[in-house]
Amino acid sequence: LCIYCAIGQRAASVAKVVANLRERGAMDYTIVVVTEGNDAPGLNFIAPYAATSIAEYFMEKGRDVLIVYDDLTHHARAYREISLLLRRPPGREAFPGDIFYIHSRLLERSTHLRQELGGGSLTALPIVETEAQNISAYIPTNLISITDGQIYLSPTLFELGVLPAVDVGKSVSRVGGKAQRPAYRSVTGALKLAYSQFEELETFAKFGTRLDEHTRQVIDHGRRIRACLK
């Protein structure tokens, strides 16, 4: 069961997502919780909690639930607005000091229940914005430290036509290869390192420098990896 929670999004973009889900038959098992950008900050703040309550209801019935928060940057801004209206002192980047605890308490509702408690599970997929690709800003680093890894979507790769625009260097899994099947691991073990080396060398190759045979092979191999990732 999937729950899509849109927090302070434009109505048009939410409508597009819902139309996409409906077109692919996903609305049969999807619940959509929506607050729009022009809604009161209190509504934007409470939307993910309402969605999580719905998710927990089904989890306790023994269902496996995925909840997508789109996005927690808007949630943090709504909380900042409420805090400033309540005359609370602003903290780092003008966000209240307890924004980390608010997001950690929300995301740590995700769990897998024991069989005697129903055996259901809740998986959270929070989305966060970066400003000027700054992954080390306050809200992104908070969420990275709470979650089990991140998928970083790069605008540079998107403009180059590499879709999905996943930056392999900045995308990290805390679980690592342990969750992979042995056959996958044997094939993909050295893939990330080879791809990172290729990206470094590709920059130099653009300057038209003369390359030795080994470097050409690394670049050729890297281009094939990129084609596979596409």
Coordinates of N, CA, C and O in Angstrom, one line a residue, residues 18 24 36 44 52 75 82 88 92-93 113 128 132 158 167 180 223:
V18 N -1.0 12.6 -9.6 CA -2.2 11.8 -9.5 C -2.6 11.2 -10.8 O -3.0 10.0 -10.9
R24 N -1.3 4.6 -14.7 CA -0.6 3.3 -14.6 C -1.3 2.3 -13.6 O -0.7 1.3 -13.2
E36 N -2.0 22.3 -0.2 CA -1.5 23.1 -1.3 C -0.6 24.2 -0.8 O -0.7 24.6 0.4
N44 N -0.1 22.6 6.4 CA 1.1 22.1 5.8 C 2.0 21.3 6.9 O 2.6 20.3 6.6
T52 N 1.0 9.8 8.1 CA 1.7 8.7 8.9 C 0.7 8.0 9.8 O 0.8 6.8 9.9
H75 N 7.8 21.3 4.7 CA 7.3 21.1 6.0 C 8.1 21.9 7.0 O 7.6 22.5 7.9
I82 N 5.4 29.0 11.6 CA 4.6 28.9 12.9 C 5.4 29.3 14.1 O 4.9 30.1 14.9
R88 N 9.2 32.3 18.8 CA 10.3 31.5 19.3 C 11.6 32.0 18.6 O 11.5 32.4 17.5
R92 N 19.7 27.9 13.6 CA 20.6 27.9 12.4 C 19.7 28.1 11.1 O 18.7 27.4 11.0
E93 N 20.2 28.9 10.2 CA 19.5 29.2 8.9 C 18.0 29.6 9.2 O 17.1 29.4 8.4
L113 N 7.0 -4.5 12.3 CA 6.4 -5.1 13.5 C 6.7 -6.6 13.5 O 6.8 -7.3 12.5
V128 N 13.6 15.9 -0.3 CA 14.1 17.2 0.2 C 14.7 18.0 -0.9 O 15.3 17.4 -1.8
A132 N 21.0 25.3 -4.9 CA 22.3 25.4 -5.6 C 23.1 24.1 -5.4 O 24.3 24.2 -5.2
F158 N 20.8 15.7 -15.5 CA 19.5 15.9 -16.1 C 19.7 16.7 -17.4 O 19.1 16.3 -18.5
D167 N 23.1 10.9 -9.2 CA 24.6 11.1 -9.1 C 25.1 9.9 -8.2 O 24.8 9.8 -7.0
Q180 N 22.1 -6.8 -1.1 CA 22.1 -7.3 -2.5 C 22.3 -8.9 -2.5 O 22.9 -9.4 -1.6
R223 N 31.7 4.9 -20.1 CA 30.6 5.3 -21.0 C 29.6 4.2 -21.1 O 28.4 4.4 -21.2

